[in-house]
Short mmCIF file of C-alpha atoms in Angstrom, two decimals:
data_model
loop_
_atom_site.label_atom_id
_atom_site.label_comp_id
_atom_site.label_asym_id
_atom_site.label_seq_id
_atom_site.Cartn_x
_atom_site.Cartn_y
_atom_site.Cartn_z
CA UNK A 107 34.80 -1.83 6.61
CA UNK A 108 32.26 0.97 5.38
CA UNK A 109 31.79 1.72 1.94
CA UNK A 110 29.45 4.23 2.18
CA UNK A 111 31.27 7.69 2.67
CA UNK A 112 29.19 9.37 4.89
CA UNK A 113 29.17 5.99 7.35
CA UNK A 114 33.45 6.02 7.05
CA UNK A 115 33.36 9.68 8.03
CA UNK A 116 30.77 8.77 10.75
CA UNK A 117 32.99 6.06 12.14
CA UNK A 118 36.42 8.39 12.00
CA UNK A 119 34.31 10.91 14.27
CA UNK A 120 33.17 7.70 16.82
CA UNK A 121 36.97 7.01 17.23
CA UNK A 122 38.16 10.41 17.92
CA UNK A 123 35.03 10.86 20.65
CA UNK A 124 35.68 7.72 22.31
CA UNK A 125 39.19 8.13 22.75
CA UNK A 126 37.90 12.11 24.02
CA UNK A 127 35.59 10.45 26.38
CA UNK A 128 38.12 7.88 27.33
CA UNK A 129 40.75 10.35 28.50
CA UNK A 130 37.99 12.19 30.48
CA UNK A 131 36.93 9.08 32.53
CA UNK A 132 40.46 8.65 33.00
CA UNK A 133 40.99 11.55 35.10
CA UNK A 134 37.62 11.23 36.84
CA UNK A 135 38.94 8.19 38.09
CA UNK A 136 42.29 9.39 39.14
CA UNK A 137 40.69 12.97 41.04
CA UNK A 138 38.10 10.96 42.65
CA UNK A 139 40.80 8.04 44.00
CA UNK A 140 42.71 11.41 44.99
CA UNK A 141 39.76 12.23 47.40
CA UNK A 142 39.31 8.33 48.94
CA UNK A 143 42.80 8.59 49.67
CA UNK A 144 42.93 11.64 51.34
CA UNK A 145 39.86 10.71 53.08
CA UNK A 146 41.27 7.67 54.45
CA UNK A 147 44.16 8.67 55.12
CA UNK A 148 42.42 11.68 57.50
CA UNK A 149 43.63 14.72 56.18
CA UNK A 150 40.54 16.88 55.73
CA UNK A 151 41.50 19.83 54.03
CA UNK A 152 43.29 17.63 51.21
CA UNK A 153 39.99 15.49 50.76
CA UNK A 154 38.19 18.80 50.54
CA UNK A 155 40.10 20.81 47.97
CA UNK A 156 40.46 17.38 46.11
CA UNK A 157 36.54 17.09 45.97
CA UNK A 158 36.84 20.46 45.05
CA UNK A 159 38.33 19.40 41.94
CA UNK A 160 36.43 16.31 41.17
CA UNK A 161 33.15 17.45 41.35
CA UNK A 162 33.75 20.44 39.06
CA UNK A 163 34.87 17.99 36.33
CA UNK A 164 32.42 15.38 37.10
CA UNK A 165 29.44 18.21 36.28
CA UNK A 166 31.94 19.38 33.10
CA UNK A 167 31.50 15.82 32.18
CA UNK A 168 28.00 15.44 32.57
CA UNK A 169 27.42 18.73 31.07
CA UNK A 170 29.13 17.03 27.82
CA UNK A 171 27.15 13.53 28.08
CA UNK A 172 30.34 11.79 28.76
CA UNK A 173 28.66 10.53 32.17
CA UNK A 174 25.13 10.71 32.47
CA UNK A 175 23.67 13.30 35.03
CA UNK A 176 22.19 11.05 37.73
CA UNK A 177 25.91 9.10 37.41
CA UNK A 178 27.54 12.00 37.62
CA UNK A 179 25.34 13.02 41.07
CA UNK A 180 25.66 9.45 42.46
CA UNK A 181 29.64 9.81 41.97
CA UNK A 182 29.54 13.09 43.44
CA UNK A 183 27.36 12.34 46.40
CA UNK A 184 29.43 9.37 47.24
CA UNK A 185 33.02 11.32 47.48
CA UNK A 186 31.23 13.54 49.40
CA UNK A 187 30.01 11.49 51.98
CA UNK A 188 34.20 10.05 51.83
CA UNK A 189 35.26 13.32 52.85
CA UNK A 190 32.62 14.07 55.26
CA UNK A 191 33.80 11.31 57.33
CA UNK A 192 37.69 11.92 56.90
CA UNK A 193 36.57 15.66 58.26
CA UNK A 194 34.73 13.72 61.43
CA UNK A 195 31.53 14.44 60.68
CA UNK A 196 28.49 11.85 60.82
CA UNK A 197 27.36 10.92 57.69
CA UNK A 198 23.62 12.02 56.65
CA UNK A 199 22.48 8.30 56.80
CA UNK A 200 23.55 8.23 60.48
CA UNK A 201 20.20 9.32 62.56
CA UNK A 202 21.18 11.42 65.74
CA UNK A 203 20.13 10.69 68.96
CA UNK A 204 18.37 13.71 70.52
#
């Protein structure tokens, strides 16, 4: 235990952020399993307004340092690429034959 006061005032703040940034990756998890779902499951339009969703907090959470940016891309890119392929489009990796 701290006895310095500044260091127990610094530790109270560390608590209440982690359990801030906790509940945030919470739900980052839960919107972007909403998205694989809906992917694999086919429907489109629910993958796409559930990406919708996802990717506006993932940036909110980057924006805040809770993830850090290129994460937050990487996440985004990959639920993405889920939904293009529950829509039936080819993913970008996928070279077309001309």
């Amino acid at each position: 235990m701290a006895n310095i006061k500044s260091q127990i005032k610094r530790n109270r703040q560390n608590e209440k952020r982690r359990q801030a940034n906790k509940a945030v990756r919470t739900r980052l998890k839960t919107e972007a399993k909403a998205v694989r779902t809906a992917a694999e499951a086919g429907d489109a339009a629910q993958a796409q307004a559930a990406l919708r969703t996802a990717a506006r907090d993932i940036d909110r959470a980057a924006s805040e340092r809770v993830l850090h940016p290129r994460t937050a891309a990487r996440r985004k890119s990959r639920l993405a690429r889920a939904a293009a392929r529950a829509a039936g489009s080819p993913s970008p990796e996928t070279p077309v034959e001309a």
